[in-house]
Amino acid sequence: MPLTADSVRVANGSPYRPREIPAAFFANAGGGSGLRGAGGAPAPSIDRQNRPASMETRVPPAVNPGPYEIGVGDVVLLATKTAGNTVEELSGLLAAQNARQGYTVQDDGAIAIPDVGRVQVAGLTLEEAEAQLFQSLVENQIDPSFSLEIAEFNSRRVAIGGAVGQPTVAPVTLTPLTLDAALAAAGGIRTEDLDYASIRIYRDGSLYQIPLNEYLRRPNLQKTRLVDGDSVFVDTEYELDKAQAYFQEQIALAQFRQQGRVQALAELNAEVSLRREALNEARGNFRDRIELDAVDRDYVYLTGEVTRPSRFALPFGREATLADALFDSEGFDNETANPSQLYVMRGSPEPGRPDLVTAWHLNGSNASNMILATRMQLRPNDVVFIAEQPITRWNRVLNQFVPSLITSGTAIATQ
């Protein structure tokens, strides 16, 4: 049948699934087991020091970090309106209890609210978070009547240790955290030596010192404002060595964890390198098997007046066209081939009918018909045949006939 747009659609409709290349060509070296961590840190240890002759007062500079910004780990409490009976609406108590829900700010800085989705609140003040939540409720067509408050402050903290009732970590809340409030949260100062005890504050790599007597005598020192990341240590010793040892130990622990992370990253990189080598080896093995013809492939066969009679391997993962097969095999011989007699022959898919063959004829002498060659999809075991020119057939007959005449004439003359 002639190869036309309609017959191309029919031919391409035959079921065929190209062979796939191995999964190693689609995989990447990532996706390892992740960081393993630094393990347990050693327990801290601080020794007593000798009393100095005097203690210097070094007060940390005044700070004003501005309004509280919500951070990761904080728990915000959302109260919304709920339907209730008249008594409940008048009292407001039961309705408020039923409508209050706490949400923890997750690692990505968002809270997940049912029917609303994830709302980014980290880094926002309470007023900014209310505006963001109001916008999200309106966008989801939910009644934007609500109240928002912070139920738990977990993102900003100050560590208090040393000679206190109970070493603790005090949260920084909406109310500025002062030195006296932080010490009260730790159970107060517990030392009998008021003359040489001191309060030391570690902030941003600097160490500040307030002698205990000065602290008790001056109310303004008691109201020293603390900020996130401060460490307060009540020292009953008399040199900075002990406090410095305490903070150096904290720094050493941080460095230990950092080194553990670096080691974990190195292990992860090594794991990725091993995975990459394994993938490259699997890919190389597959290419070697192809080169040795040890891989099952689907082929199309080119014969007749083609430049190079051969078999054309159908590619992995996609269909190939008649044009792909022709030009991959250097096309047809311009001197001997008859481009008007180009055929694609395909055996019957019906079992037991090897004699039933469909042949599509393409008149390639019309250049516009070659567009059909770019659309005609090939199937395994198709045969592409190009007939010879009539003059080529005649020349070949002569080439076979003339030597026979010469041979016969020579034999007669010899007799």
Short mmCIF file of C-alpha atoms in Angstrom, two decimals:
data_model
loop_
_atom_site.label_atom_id
_atom_site.label_comp_id
_atom_site.label_asym_id
_atom_site.label_seq_id
_atom_site.Cartn_x
_atom_site.Cartn_y
_atom_site.Cartn_z
CA MET A 1 0.00 0.00 0.00
CA PRO A 2 1.21 3.54 -0.60
CA LEU A 3 2.79 5.33 2.35
CA THR A 4 0.46 8.24 3.08
CA ALA A 5 -0.47 10.23 6.16
CA ASP A 6 -3.40 7.88 6.81
CA SER A 7 -1.40 4.69 6.32
CA VAL A 8 1.34 6.09 8.59
CA ARG A 9 -1.22 6.54 11.36
CA VAL A 10 -2.40 2.94 10.89
CA ALA A 11 1.16 1.60 10.88
CA ASN A 12 2.11 3.60 13.98
CA GLY A 13 -0.96 2.24 15.76
CA SER A 14 0.56 -1.22 16.12
CA PRO A 15 1.45 -1.92 19.76
CA TYR A 16 5.12 -1.53 20.61
CA ARG A 17 6.98 -0.75 23.80
CA PRO A 18 10.62 0.25 23.32
CA ARG A 19 13.17 -1.52 25.47
CA GLU A 20 14.31 0.46 28.51
CA ILE A 21 17.86 1.11 29.57
CA PRO A 22 18.82 -0.02 33.11
CA ALA A 23 17.71 2.01 36.10
CA ALA A 24 21.35 2.96 36.78
CA PHE A 25 21.12 5.51 33.96
CA PHE A 26 18.24 7.25 35.72
CA ALA A 27 19.59 7.12 39.28
CA ASN A 28 21.81 9.69 40.96
CA ALA A 29 24.41 9.35 43.66
CA GLY A 30 22.40 11.31 46.26
CA GLY A 31 19.82 10.01 48.70
CA GLY A 32 22.25 8.58 51.24
CA SER A 33 21.52 7.78 54.86
CA GLY A 34 22.04 11.39 55.90
CA LEU A 35 24.10 12.92 58.70
CA ARG A 36 24.87 10.68 61.62
CA GLY A 37 25.48 13.36 64.30
CA ALA A 38 28.27 13.85 66.76
CA GLY A 39 27.11 11.42 69.44
CA GLY A 40 27.03 12.19 73.15
CA ALA A 41 28.98 15.18 74.46
CA PRO A 42 31.28 14.80 77.49
CA ALA A 43 30.02 15.98 80.89
CA PRO A 44 31.15 19.51 81.94
CA SER A 45 33.71 19.92 84.72
CA ILE A 46 34.68 23.16 86.58
CA ASP A 47 37.24 23.44 89.43
CA ARG A 48 37.35 26.03 92.20
CA GLN A 49 39.77 28.96 91.95
CA ASN A 50 41.57 31.16 94.50
CA ARG A 51 40.12 34.47 95.66
CA PRO A 52 41.43 37.59 93.92
CA ALA A 53 42.20 40.86 95.69
CA SER A 54 39.33 42.66 93.95
CA MET A 55 36.73 42.16 91.24
CA GLU A 56 36.13 44.50 88.33
CA THR A 57 32.66 45.56 87.25
CA ARG A 58 32.07 45.16 83.53
CA VAL A 59 28.43 45.71 82.57
CA PRO A 60 27.19 44.49 79.18
CA PRO A 61 26.04 47.28 76.82
CA ALA A 62 22.35 48.12 76.80
CA VAL A 63 20.38 46.36 74.08
CA ASN A 64 16.94 46.81 72.55
CA PRO A 65 16.17 43.90 70.21
CA GLY A 66 12.72 45.31 69.43
CA PRO A 67 9.38 43.48 69.49
CA TYR A 68 9.41 39.74 70.00
CA GLU A 69 9.59 37.77 66.77
CA ILE A 70 8.06 34.32 66.60
CA GLY A 71 10.63 31.57 66.10
CA VAL A 72 10.91 27.85 65.38
CA GLY A 73 9.65 25.79 68.32
CA ASP A 74 7.28 28.43 69.66
CA VAL A 75 3.69 27.35 70.26
CA VAL A 76 1.04 29.79 69.14
CA LEU A 77 -2.53 29.56 70.40
CA LEU A 78 -5.30 30.26 67.90
CA ALA A 79 -8.82 30.94 69.14
CA THR A 80 -11.64 31.08 66.60
CA LYS A 81 -15.40 31.50 66.76
CA THR A 82 -17.55 28.41 67.18
CA ALA A 83 -21.31 28.00 67.01
CA GLY A 84 -23.06 27.51 70.34
CA ASN A 85 -26.35 27.97 72.11
CA THR A 86 -27.48 31.21 73.69
CA VAL A 87 -26.15 30.38 77.15
CA GLU A 88 -22.75 29.46 75.74
CA GLU A 89 -22.61 32.58 73.61
CA LEU A 90 -23.53 34.75 76.60
CA SER A 91 -20.94 33.19 78.85
CA GLY A 92 -18.36 32.78 76.07
CA LEU A 93 -16.49 30.30 78.26
CA LEU A 94 -17.39 26.97 76.67
CA ALA A 95 -17.17 28.33 73.12
CA ALA A 96 -13.71 29.78 73.78
CA GLN A 97 -12.47 26.50 75.22
CA ASN A 98 -13.73 24.51 72.25
CA ALA A 99 -12.14 26.90 69.74
CA ARG A 100 -8.63 27.20 71.17
CA GLN A 101 -5.93 25.20 69.41
CA GLY A 102 -2.16 25.30 69.82
CA TYR A 103 0.23 25.04 66.85
CA THR A 104 3.99 24.52 67.02
CA VAL A 105 6.13 26.52 64.62
CA GLN A 106 7.94 23.86 62.59
CA ASP A 107 11.43 23.78 61.10
CA ASP A 108 10.36 25.62 57.94
CA GLY A 109 8.92 28.47 60.02
CA ALA A 110 5.28 27.61 59.36
CA ILE A 111 2.28 26.34 61.30
CA ALA A 112 -0.14 23.86 59.74
CA ILE A 113 -3.79 24.82 60.22
CA PRO A 114 -6.57 22.48 59.05
CA ASP A 115 -8.55 23.79 56.05
CA VAL A 116 -6.03 26.65 55.72
CA GLY A 117 -2.68 25.01 55.08
CA ARG A 118 0.78 26.14 56.08
CA VAL A 119 1.15 29.72 57.21
CA GLN A 120 4.62 31.25 57.56
CA VAL A 121 4.97 32.99 60.93
CA ALA A 122 8.65 32.62 61.88
CA GLY A 123 10.44 35.95 62.04
CA LEU A 124 7.17 37.88 62.40
CA THR A 125 5.94 39.87 65.35
CA LEU A 126 2.62 38.90 66.87
CA GLU A 127 0.84 41.72 64.98
CA GLU A 128 2.49 40.70 61.68
CA ALA A 129 1.54 37.07 62.28
CA GLU A 130 -2.09 38.10 62.93
CA ALA A 131 -2.12 40.00 59.63
CA GLN A 132 -0.62 37.01 57.79
CA LEU A 133 -3.15 34.63 59.36
CA PHE A 134 -6.03 37.02 58.59
CA GLN A 135 -5.01 37.03 54.92
CA SER A 136 -4.80 33.21 54.82
CA LEU A 137 -8.26 32.82 56.39
CA VAL A 138 -9.78 35.28 53.93
CA GLU A 139 -8.14 33.52 50.96
CA ASN A 140 -9.64 30.21 52.13
CA GLN A 141 -13.08 31.83 52.67
CA ILE A 142 -13.02 31.19 56.42
CA ASP A 143 -14.47 33.60 58.96
CA PRO A 144 -11.40 35.69 59.94
CA SER A 145 -12.61 36.21 63.52
CA PHE A 146 -9.81 34.95 65.72
CA SER A 147 -7.30 35.84 68.37
CA LEU A 148 -3.64 34.82 68.40
CA GLU A 149 -1.25 34.54 71.28
CA ILE A 150 2.01 32.78 72.06
CA ALA A 151 1.45 29.92 74.48
CA GLU A 152 5.03 28.64 74.72
CA PHE A 153 8.25 30.54 74.10
CA ASN A 154 10.83 28.00 72.96
CA SER A 155 12.88 29.73 70.27
CA ARG A 156 14.78 32.34 72.34
CA ARG A 157 16.44 31.37 75.59
CA VAL A 158 19.02 32.36 78.18
CA ALA A 159 21.05 29.76 80.09
CA ILE A 160 21.56 30.30 83.85
CA GLY A 161 24.05 28.19 85.81
CA GLY A 162 26.55 28.24 88.62
CA ALA A 163 25.64 29.04 92.23
CA VAL A 164 21.88 29.15 91.74
CA GLY A 165 19.04 27.13 93.22
CA GLN A 166 18.29 25.24 90.01
CA PRO A 167 20.31 25.78 86.81
CA THR A 168 17.85 26.28 84.01
CA VAL A 169 17.15 27.79 80.64
CA ALA A 170 14.82 30.79 80.82
CA PRO A 171 12.74 31.70 77.76
CA VAL A 172 12.75 35.20 76.27
CA THR A 173 9.08 36.21 76.02
CA LEU A 174 7.06 39.25 75.03
CA THR A 175 8.15 40.83 78.30
CA PRO A 176 11.87 41.78 78.29
CA LEU A 177 13.91 39.31 80.33
CA THR A 178 15.99 41.09 82.98
CA LEU A 179 18.87 39.72 85.03
CA ASP A 180 16.92 39.58 88.29
CA ALA A 181 14.02 37.73 86.60
CA ALA A 182 16.41 35.20 85.06
CA LEU A 183 18.10 34.52 88.41
CA ALA A 184 14.69 34.17 90.08
CA ALA A 185 13.69 31.62 87.44
CA ALA A 186 16.80 29.64 88.40
CA GLY A 187 15.83 29.57 92.08
CA GLY A 188 17.85 32.62 93.11
CA ILE A 189 21.51 32.94 94.03
CA ARG A 190 22.79 30.25 96.42
CA THR A 191 26.08 31.33 98.00
CA GLU A 192 27.18 32.35 101.48
CA ASP A 193 30.13 34.36 100.18
CA LEU A 194 28.69 37.70 99.12
CA ASP A 195 32.02 39.55 99.11
CA TYR A 196 33.66 37.65 96.28
CA ALA A 197 30.81 36.11 94.37
CA SER A 198 30.04 37.57 90.95
CA ILE A 199 27.55 37.30 88.14
CA ARG A 200 29.15 36.75 84.77
CA ILE A 201 27.36 37.19 81.46
CA TYR A 202 28.70 35.68 78.25
CA ARG A 203 27.41 37.43 75.10
CA ASP A 204 28.65 37.30 71.50
CA GLY A 205 32.17 36.19 72.45
CA SER A 206 32.58 38.76 75.25
CA LEU A 207 32.58 38.12 79.01
CA TYR A 208 31.04 40.66 81.41
CA GLN A 209 31.19 40.65 85.19
CA ILE A 210 29.00 42.15 87.93
CA PRO A 211 30.21 41.62 91.52
CA LEU A 212 27.37 40.33 93.66
CA ASN A 213 27.62 43.21 96.15
CA GLU A 214 27.33 45.72 93.29
CA TYR A 215 24.37 43.80 91.90
CA LEU A 216 22.51 43.88 95.22
CA ARG A 217 23.31 47.56 95.82
CA ARG A 218 22.37 48.97 92.42
CA PRO A 219 18.80 48.34 91.13
CA ASN A 220 19.79 49.39 87.62
CA LEU A 221 22.18 46.43 87.44
CA GLN A 222 19.40 44.10 88.53
CA LYS A 223 17.36 45.32 85.54
CA THR A 224 20.11 44.54 83.04
CA ARG A 225 18.29 43.28 79.98
CA LEU A 226 19.23 39.86 78.61
CA VAL A 227 18.85 38.74 75.00
CA ASP A 228 18.63 35.44 73.17
CA GLY A 229 21.86 33.46 73.38
CA ASP A 230 23.15 35.02 76.63
CA SER A 231 24.64 32.74 79.26
CA VAL A 232 24.55 33.78 82.93
CA PHE A 233 26.90 32.16 85.42
CA VAL A 234 26.94 32.91 89.13
CA ASP A 235 30.52 32.31 90.21
CA THR A 236 31.58 31.88 93.83
CA GLU A 237 35.23 31.96 92.79
CA TYR A 238 37.35 35.05 92.41
CA GLU A 239 38.99 34.98 89.02
CA LEU A 240 37.58 34.92 85.57
CA ASP A 241 39.28 31.59 84.96
CA LYS A 242 36.40 29.52 86.24
CA ALA A 243 33.76 31.44 84.33
CA GLN A 244 36.01 31.46 81.29
CA ALA A 245 36.47 27.71 81.69
CA TYR A 246 32.70 27.31 81.86
CA PHE A 247 32.14 29.27 78.66
CA GLN A 248 35.18 27.80 76.95
CA GLU A 249 33.70 24.44 77.73
CA GLN A 250 30.46 25.53 76.08
CA ILE A 251 32.45 26.68 73.06
CA ALA A 252 34.38 23.39 73.04
CA LEU A 253 31.11 21.45 73.09
CA ALA A 254 29.83 23.53 70.18
CA GLN A 255 33.07 22.87 68.31
CA PHE A 256 32.75 19.18 69.12
CA ARG A 257 29.30 19.11 67.61
CA GLN A 258 30.54 21.09 64.61
CA GLN A 259 33.42 18.67 64.11
CA GLY A 260 30.95 15.82 64.37
CA ARG A 261 28.87 17.45 61.67
CA VAL A 262 31.96 17.92 59.48
CA GLN A 263 32.83 14.27 59.99
CA ALA A 264 29.27 13.25 59.15
CA LEU A 265 29.42 15.37 55.98
CA ALA A 266 32.70 13.70 55.04
CA GLU A 267 31.11 10.28 55.55
CA LEU A 268 28.13 11.34 53.48
CA ASN A 269 30.42 12.58 50.69
CA ALA A 270 32.30 9.27 50.81
CA GLU A 271 29.01 7.38 50.59
CA VAL A 272 27.91 9.52 47.63
CA SER A 273 31.26 8.87 45.91
CA LEU A 274 30.87 5.12 46.40
CA ARG A 275 27.33 5.25 45.04
CA ARG A 276 28.53 7.28 42.07
CA GLU A 277 31.30 4.78 41.34
CA ALA A 278 28.81 1.91 41.56
CA LEU A 279 26.46 3.67 39.13
CA ASN A 280 29.30 4.44 36.72
CA GLU A 281 30.43 0.82 36.89
CA ALA A 282 26.91 -0.45 36.18
CA ARG A 283 26.58 1.95 33.25
CA GLY A 284 30.01 0.99 31.90
CA ASN A 285 29.16 -2.71 32.15
CA PHE A 286 25.97 -2.14 30.20
CA ARG A 287 27.83 -0.24 27.47
CA ASP A 288 30.39 -3.06 27.26
CA ARG A 289 27.61 -5.62 26.89
CA ILE A 290 26.11 -3.57 24.07
CA GLU A 291 29.50 -3.41 22.36
CA LEU A 292 29.83 -7.19 22.68
CA ASP A 293 26.27 -7.69 21.40
CA ALA A 294 25.30 -9.38 24.68
CA VAL A 295 22.14 -7.33 25.24
CA ASP A 296 18.73 -8.17 23.81
CA ARG A 297 17.99 -5.50 21.20
CA ASP A 298 15.27 -4.88 18.64
CA TYR A 299 16.55 -4.43 15.09
CA VAL A 300 15.36 -3.16 11.71
CA TYR A 301 17.10 -4.52 8.62
CA LEU A 302 18.15 -2.38 5.62
CA THR A 303 18.75 -4.05 2.28
CA GLY A 304 18.68 -3.34 -1.43
CA GLU A 305 20.37 -0.26 -2.84
CA VAL A 306 21.27 1.29 0.48
CA THR A 307 24.74 2.72 0.93
CA ARG A 308 25.49 0.22 3.68
CA PRO A 309 23.25 -2.84 4.05
CA SER A 310 23.01 -3.38 7.76
CA ARG A 311 20.77 -3.79 10.74
CA PHE A 312 19.62 -0.72 12.63
CA ALA A 313 19.24 -1.09 16.41
CA LEU A 314 16.02 0.46 17.66
CA PRO A 315 16.89 2.92 20.43
CA PHE A 316 16.10 2.46 24.11
CA GLY A 317 13.17 4.30 25.60
CA ARG A 318 11.72 5.82 22.40
CA GLU A 319 10.44 4.99 18.91
CA ALA A 320 12.60 5.35 15.80
CA THR A 321 11.37 6.44 12.36
CA LEU A 322 12.17 5.37 8.83
CA ALA A 323 14.25 8.52 8.40
CA ASP A 324 16.30 7.60 11.50
CA ALA A 325 17.15 4.18 10.06
CA LEU A 326 17.96 5.48 6.57
CA PHE A 327 20.24 8.32 7.56
CA ASP A 328 21.88 6.46 10.42
CA SER A 329 22.99 3.95 7.75
CA GLU A 330 24.19 6.71 5.36
CA GLY A 331 21.00 6.66 3.22
CA PHE A 332 20.75 5.07 -0.22
CA ASP A 333 23.19 4.87 -3.14
CA ASN A 334 22.49 7.85 -5.41
CA GLU A 335 23.87 6.11 -8.52
CA THR A 336 22.16 2.73 -8.32
CA ALA A 337 19.10 3.21 -6.07
CA ASN A 338 15.63 4.01 -7.33
CA PRO A 339 14.26 6.41 -4.67
CA SER A 340 10.78 6.05 -6.11
CA GLN A 341 10.78 2.37 -5.01
CA LEU A 342 11.37 2.53 -1.25
CA TYR A 343 9.53 -0.09 0.80
CA VAL A 344 8.96 -0.87 4.49
CA MET A 345 7.94 -4.51 4.96
CA ARG A 346 6.43 -5.83 8.17
CA GLY A 347 5.44 -9.37 9.04
CA SER A 348 1.98 -10.23 10.36
CA PRO A 349 1.56 -10.16 14.15
CA GLU A 350 -0.85 -13.11 13.82
CA PRO A 351 0.72 -16.41 14.91
CA GLY A 352 0.92 -19.03 12.18
CA ARG A 353 0.87 -16.51 9.29
CA PRO A 354 4.52 -15.99 8.37
CA ASP A 355 3.48 -15.59 4.72
CA LEU A 356 1.37 -12.50 5.43
CA VAL A 357 3.48 -9.37 4.91
CA THR A 358 2.45 -5.74 4.73
CA ALA A 359 4.60 -3.52 2.49
CA TRP A 360 4.33 0.27 2.52
CA HIS A 361 5.59 1.96 -0.63
CA LEU A 362 7.19 5.42 -0.45
CA ASN A 363 7.96 7.40 -3.60
CA GLY A 364 11.14 9.10 -2.38
CA SER A 365 11.78 10.78 -5.73
CA ASN A 366 9.28 13.41 -4.55
CA ALA A 367 11.19 15.25 -1.85
CA SER A 368 8.01 16.29 -0.03
CA ASN A 369 7.16 12.61 0.53
CA MET A 370 10.30 12.26 2.68
CA ILE A 371 8.38 14.08 5.42
CA LEU A 372 6.41 10.85 5.78
CA ALA A 373 9.70 9.03 6.44
CA THR A 374 10.17 11.18 9.55
CA ARG A 375 6.74 10.09 10.83
CA MET A 376 6.70 6.41 9.93
CA GLN A 377 7.61 4.55 13.12
CA LEU A 378 9.53 1.31 12.78
CA ARG A 379 8.87 -1.92 14.64
CA PRO A 380 11.20 -4.83 15.48
CA ASN A 381 12.17 -6.97 12.46
CA ASP A 382 10.89 -4.46 9.90
CA VAL A 383 12.76 -4.66 6.58
CA VAL A 384 13.59 -1.47 4.67
CA PHE A 385 14.20 -2.19 0.98
CA ILE A 386 15.22 0.17 -1.85
CA ALA A 387 14.92 -1.17 -5.39
CA GLU A 388 17.55 -0.64 -8.07
CA GLN A 389 17.31 1.61 -11.10
CA PRO A 390 16.28 -0.13 -14.36
CA ILE A 391 19.58 0.88 -15.94
CA THR A 392 21.39 -0.54 -12.93
CA ARG A 393 19.66 -3.87 -13.44
CA TRP A 394 20.62 -3.83 -17.14
CA ASN A 395 24.26 -2.95 -16.35
CA ARG A 396 24.48 -5.79 -13.90
CA VAL A 397 23.08 -8.23 -16.44
CA LEU A 398 25.68 -7.07 -18.96
CA ASN A 399 28.45 -7.31 -16.37
CA GLN A 400 27.50 -10.94 -15.81
CA PHE A 401 26.82 -11.72 -19.48
CA VAL A 402 29.86 -10.18 -21.24
CA PRO A 403 32.51 -12.09 -19.27
CA SER A 404 30.67 -15.31 -20.16
CA LEU A 405 30.80 -14.48 -23.91
CA ILE A 406 34.49 -13.68 -23.72
CA THR A 407 35.20 -16.89 -21.90
CA SER A 408 33.19 -18.94 -24.41
CA GLY A 409 34.88 -17.23 -27.42
CA THR A 410 38.31 -17.90 -26.00
CA ALA A 411 37.48 -21.53 -25.49
CA ILE A 412 36.26 -21.93 -29.12
CA ALA A 413 39.33 -20.19 -30.53
CA THR A 414 41.55 -22.48 -28.54
CA GLN A 415 39.88 -25.55 -29.96
#
